[in-house]
Each structure stands twice: as C-alpha cells, then as structure tokens.
mmCIF file of N, CA and C in Angstrom:
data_model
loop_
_atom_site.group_PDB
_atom_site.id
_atom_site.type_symbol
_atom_site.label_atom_id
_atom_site.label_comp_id
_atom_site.label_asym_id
_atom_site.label_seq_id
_atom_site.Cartn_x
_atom_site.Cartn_y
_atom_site.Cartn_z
ATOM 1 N N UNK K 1443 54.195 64.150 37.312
ATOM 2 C CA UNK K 1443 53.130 65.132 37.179
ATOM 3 C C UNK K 1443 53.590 66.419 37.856
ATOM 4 N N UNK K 1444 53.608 67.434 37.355
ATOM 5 C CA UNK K 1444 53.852 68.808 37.654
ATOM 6 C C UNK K 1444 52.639 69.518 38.201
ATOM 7 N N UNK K 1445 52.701 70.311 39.127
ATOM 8 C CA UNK K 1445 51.635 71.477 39.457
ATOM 9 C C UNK K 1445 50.594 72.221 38.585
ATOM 10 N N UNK K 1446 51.584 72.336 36.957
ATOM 11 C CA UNK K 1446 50.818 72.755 36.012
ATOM 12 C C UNK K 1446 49.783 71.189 35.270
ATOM 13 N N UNK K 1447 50.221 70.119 35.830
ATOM 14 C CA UNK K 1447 49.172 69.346 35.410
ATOM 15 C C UNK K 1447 47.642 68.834 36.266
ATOM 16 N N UNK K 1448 48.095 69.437 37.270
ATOM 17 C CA UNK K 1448 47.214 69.694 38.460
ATOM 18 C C UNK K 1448 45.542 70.516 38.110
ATOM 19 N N UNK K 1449 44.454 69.999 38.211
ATOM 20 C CA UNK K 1449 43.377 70.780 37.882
ATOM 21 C C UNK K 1449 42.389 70.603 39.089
ATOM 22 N N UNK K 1450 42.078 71.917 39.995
ATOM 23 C CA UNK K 1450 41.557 72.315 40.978
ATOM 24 C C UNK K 1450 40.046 72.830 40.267
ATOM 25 N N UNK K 1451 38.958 72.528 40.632
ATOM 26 C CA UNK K 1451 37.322 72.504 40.597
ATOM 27 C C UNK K 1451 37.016 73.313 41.714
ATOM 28 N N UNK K 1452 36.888 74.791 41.669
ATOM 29 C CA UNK K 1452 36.425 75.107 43.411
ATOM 30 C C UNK K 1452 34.656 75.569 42.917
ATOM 31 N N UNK K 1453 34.372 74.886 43.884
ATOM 32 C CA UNK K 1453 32.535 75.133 44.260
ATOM 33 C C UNK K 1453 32.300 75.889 45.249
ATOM 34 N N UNK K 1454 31.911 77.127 44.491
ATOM 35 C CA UNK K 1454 31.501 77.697 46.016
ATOM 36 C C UNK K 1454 29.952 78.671 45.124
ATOM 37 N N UNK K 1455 28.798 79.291 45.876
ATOM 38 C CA UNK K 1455 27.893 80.108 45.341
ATOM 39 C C UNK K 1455 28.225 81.445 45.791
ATOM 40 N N UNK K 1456 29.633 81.673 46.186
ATOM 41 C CA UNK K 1456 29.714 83.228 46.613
ATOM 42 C C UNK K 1456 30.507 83.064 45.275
ATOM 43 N N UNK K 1457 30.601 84.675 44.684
ATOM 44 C CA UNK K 1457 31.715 84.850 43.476
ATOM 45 C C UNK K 1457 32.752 85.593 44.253
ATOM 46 N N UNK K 1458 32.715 86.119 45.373
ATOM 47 C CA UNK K 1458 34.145 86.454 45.410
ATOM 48 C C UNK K 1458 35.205 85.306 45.874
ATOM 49 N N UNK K 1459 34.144 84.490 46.738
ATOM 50 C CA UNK K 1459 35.587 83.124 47.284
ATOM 51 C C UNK K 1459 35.789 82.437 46.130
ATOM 52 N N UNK K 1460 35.157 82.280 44.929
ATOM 53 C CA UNK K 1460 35.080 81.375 43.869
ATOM 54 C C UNK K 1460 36.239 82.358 43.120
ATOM 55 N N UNK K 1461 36.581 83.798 42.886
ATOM 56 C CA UNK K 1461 37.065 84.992 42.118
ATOM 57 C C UNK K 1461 38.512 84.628 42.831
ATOM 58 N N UNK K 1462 38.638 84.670 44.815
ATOM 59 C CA UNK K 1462 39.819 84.555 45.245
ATOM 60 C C UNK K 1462 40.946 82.905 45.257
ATOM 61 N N UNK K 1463 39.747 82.144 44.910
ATOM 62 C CA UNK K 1463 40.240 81.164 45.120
ATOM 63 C C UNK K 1463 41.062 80.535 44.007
ATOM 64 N N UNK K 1464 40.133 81.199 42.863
ATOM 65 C CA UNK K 1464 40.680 80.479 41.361
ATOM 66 C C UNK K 1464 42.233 81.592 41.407
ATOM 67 N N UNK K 1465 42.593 82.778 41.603
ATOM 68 C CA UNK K 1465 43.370 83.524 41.418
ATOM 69 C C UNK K 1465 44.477 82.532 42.341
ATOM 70 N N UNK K 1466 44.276 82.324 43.753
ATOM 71 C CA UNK K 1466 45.319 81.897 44.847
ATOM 72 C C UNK K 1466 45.773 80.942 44.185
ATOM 73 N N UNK K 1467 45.092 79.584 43.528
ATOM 74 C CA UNK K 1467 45.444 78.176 42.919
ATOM 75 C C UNK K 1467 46.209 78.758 41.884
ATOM 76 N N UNK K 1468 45.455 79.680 40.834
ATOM 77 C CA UNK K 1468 46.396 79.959 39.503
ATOM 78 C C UNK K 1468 47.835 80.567 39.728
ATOM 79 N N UNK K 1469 47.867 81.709 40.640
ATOM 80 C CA UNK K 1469 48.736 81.640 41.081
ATOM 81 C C UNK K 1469 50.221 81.223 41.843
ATOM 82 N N UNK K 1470 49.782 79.795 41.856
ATOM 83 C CA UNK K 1470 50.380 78.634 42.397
ATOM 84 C C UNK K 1470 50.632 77.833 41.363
ATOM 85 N N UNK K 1471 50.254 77.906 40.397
ATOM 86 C CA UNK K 1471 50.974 77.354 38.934
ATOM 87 C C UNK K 1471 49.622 76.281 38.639
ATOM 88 N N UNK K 1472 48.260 76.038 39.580
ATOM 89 C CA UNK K 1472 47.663 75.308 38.948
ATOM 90 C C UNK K 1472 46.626 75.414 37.917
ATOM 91 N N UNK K 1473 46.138 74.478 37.201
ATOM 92 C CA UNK K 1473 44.892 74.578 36.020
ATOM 93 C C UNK K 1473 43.785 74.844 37.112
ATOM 94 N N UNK K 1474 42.966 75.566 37.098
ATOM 95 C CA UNK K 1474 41.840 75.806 37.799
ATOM 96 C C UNK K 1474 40.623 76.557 36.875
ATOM 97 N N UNK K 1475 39.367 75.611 37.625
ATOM 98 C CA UNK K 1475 37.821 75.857 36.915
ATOM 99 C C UNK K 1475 37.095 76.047 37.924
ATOM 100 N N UNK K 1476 35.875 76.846 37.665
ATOM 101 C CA UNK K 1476 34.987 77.277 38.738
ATOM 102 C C UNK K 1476 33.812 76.456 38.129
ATOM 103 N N UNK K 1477 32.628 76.680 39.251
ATOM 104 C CA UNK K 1477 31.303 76.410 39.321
ATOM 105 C C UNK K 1477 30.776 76.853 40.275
ATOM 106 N N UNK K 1478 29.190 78.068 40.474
ATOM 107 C CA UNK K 1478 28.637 78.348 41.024
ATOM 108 C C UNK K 1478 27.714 77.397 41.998
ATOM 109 N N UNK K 1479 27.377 76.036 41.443
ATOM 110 C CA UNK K 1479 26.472 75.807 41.907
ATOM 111 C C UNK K 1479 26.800 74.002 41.783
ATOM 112 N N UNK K 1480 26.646 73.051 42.989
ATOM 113 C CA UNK K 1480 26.686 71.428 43.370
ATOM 114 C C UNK K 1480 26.276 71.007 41.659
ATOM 115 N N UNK K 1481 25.508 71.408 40.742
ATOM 116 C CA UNK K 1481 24.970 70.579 39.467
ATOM 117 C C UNK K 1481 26.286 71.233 38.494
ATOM 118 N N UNK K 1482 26.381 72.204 38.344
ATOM 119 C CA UNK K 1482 27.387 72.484 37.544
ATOM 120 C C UNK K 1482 28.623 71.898 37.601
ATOM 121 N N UNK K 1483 29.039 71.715 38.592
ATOM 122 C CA UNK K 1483 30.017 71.038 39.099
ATOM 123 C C UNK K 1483 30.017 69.711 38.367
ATOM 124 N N UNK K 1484 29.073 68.556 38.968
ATOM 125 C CA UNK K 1484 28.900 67.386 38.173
ATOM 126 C C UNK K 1484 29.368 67.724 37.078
ATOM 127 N N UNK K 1485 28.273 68.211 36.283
ATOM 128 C CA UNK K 1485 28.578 68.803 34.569
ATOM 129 C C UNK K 1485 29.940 69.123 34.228
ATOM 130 N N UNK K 1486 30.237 69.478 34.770
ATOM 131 C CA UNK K 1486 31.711 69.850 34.186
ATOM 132 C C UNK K 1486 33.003 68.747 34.872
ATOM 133 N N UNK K 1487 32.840 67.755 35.619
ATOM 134 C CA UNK K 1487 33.272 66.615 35.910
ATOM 135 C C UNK K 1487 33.197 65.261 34.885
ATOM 136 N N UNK K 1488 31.977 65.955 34.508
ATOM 137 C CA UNK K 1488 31.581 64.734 33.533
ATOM 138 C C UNK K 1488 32.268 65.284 32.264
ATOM 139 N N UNK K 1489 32.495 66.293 31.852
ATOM 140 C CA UNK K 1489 33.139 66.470 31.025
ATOM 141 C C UNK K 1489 34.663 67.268 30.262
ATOM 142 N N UNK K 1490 35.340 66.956 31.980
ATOM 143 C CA UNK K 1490 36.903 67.149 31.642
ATOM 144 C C UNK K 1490 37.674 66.456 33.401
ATOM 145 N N UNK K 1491 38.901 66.553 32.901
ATOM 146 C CA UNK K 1491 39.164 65.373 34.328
ATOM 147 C C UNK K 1491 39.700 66.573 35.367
ATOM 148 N N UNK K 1492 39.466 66.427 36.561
ATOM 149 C CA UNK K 1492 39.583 67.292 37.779
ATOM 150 C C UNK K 1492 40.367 66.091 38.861
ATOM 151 N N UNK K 1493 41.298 66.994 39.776
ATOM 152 C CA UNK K 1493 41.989 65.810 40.069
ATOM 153 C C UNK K 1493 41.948 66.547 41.768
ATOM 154 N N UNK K 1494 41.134 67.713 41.765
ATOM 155 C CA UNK K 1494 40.950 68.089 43.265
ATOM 156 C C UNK K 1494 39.685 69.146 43.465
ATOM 157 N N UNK K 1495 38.875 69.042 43.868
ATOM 158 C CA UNK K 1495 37.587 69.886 44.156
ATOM 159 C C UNK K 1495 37.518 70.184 45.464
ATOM 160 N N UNK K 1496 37.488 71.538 45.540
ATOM 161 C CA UNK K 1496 37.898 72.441 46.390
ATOM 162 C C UNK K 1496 36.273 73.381 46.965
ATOM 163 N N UNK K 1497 35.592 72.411 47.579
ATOM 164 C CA UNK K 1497 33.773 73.256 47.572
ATOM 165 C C UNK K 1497 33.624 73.058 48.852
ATOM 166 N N UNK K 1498 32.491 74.697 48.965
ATOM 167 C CA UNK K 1498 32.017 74.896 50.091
ATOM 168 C C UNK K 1498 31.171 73.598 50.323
ATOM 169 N N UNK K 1499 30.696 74.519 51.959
ATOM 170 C CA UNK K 1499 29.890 73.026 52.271
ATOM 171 C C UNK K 1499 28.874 74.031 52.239
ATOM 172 N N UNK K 1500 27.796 75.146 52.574
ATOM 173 C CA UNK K 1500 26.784 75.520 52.633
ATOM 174 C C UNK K 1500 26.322 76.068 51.230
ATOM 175 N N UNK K 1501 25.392 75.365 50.599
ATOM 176 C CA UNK K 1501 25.395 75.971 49.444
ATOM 177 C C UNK K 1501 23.960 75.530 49.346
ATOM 178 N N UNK K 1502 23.053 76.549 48.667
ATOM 179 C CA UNK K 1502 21.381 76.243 48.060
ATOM 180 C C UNK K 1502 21.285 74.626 46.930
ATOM 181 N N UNK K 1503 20.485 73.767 47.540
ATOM 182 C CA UNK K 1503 20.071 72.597 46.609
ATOM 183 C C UNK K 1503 20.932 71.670 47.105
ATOM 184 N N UNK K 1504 21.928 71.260 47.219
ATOM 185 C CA UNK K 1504 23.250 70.377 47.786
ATOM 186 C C UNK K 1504 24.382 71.150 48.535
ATOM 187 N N UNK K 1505 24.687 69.715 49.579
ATOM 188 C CA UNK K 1505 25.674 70.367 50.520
ATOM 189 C C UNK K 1505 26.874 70.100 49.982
ATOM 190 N N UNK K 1506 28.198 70.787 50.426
ATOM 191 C CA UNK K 1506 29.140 70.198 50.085
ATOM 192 C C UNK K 1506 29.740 69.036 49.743
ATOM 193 N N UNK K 1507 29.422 68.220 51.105
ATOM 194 C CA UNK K 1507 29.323 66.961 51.720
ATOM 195 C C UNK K 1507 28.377 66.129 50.680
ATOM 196 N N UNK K 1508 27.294 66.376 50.055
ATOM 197 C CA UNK K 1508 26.517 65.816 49.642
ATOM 198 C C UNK K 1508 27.162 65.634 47.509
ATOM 199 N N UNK K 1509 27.271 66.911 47.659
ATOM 200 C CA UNK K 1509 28.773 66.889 45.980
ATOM 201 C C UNK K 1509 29.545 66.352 46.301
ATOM 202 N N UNK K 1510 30.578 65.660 46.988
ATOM 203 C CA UNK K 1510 31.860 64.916 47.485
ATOM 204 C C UNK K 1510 31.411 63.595 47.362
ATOM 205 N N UNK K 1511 30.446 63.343 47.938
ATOM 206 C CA UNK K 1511 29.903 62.218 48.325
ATOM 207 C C UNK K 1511 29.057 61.092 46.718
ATOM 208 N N UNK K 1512 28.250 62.515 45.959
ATOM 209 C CA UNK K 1512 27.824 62.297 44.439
ATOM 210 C C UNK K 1512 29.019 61.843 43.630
ATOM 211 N N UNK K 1513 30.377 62.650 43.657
ATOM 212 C CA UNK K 1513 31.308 62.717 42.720
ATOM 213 C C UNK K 1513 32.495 61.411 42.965
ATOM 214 N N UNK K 1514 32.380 60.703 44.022
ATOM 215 C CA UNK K 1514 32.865 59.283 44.640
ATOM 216 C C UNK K 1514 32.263 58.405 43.702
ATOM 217 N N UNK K 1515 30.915 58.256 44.150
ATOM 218 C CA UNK K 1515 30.124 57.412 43.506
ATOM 219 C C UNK K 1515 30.013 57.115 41.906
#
C-alpha cells in the first residue's frame, strides 16, 4: 500500500483547520475528504472506505471522542 492509497477523513467545524489540513495531507501524497460536522462524517464512512480520521475533539452535537468511539463500533 502506497501513501497515495492512504485516505485521511479530517473532522473538524472550523473551515480553515479543515481547508489547512486537507491541503498538508494532500500535499503529502494522501487521498483526503473533509466533513464539517460528527454526522457527516458517519455518512460518508458509511459510504467510502477511510483508513484514518483525523477530528477535532470540541465540536457542536458530538465530541471527538464520542465520533471515534461511534465509528469503532
């Protein structure tokens, strides 16, 4: 598996850490997807494979901790 097969999920509800973060990963040769918000996230788990999620922990509706913990299960 190569770096370019690598797909990074970052969760965050700010758009600029979500704007810097997807750039730093892509820049690093990986596949990277965003999500504003702990439900979107799911959603888009459920429907393509992510092999590292990269989310804040303070976020409105669910904590970080609390998406990590959903996406185990």
């Amino acid at each position: 598996m190569s770096i370019s097969d690598i797909c990074i999920l970052v969760v965050d509800d700010d758009p600029s850490i979500r704007m810097i973060l997807r750039e730093l990963f892509v820049d690093c040769g990986y596949r990277v997807d965003v999500a504003e918000e702990p439900a979107i996230a799911i959603q888009k788990m459920q429907e393509l494979p992510v092999d590292i999620v990269f989310s804040d922990i303070n976020m409105p509706g669910m904590t970080g901790l609390e998406l990590l913990r959903h996406l185990r299960s």
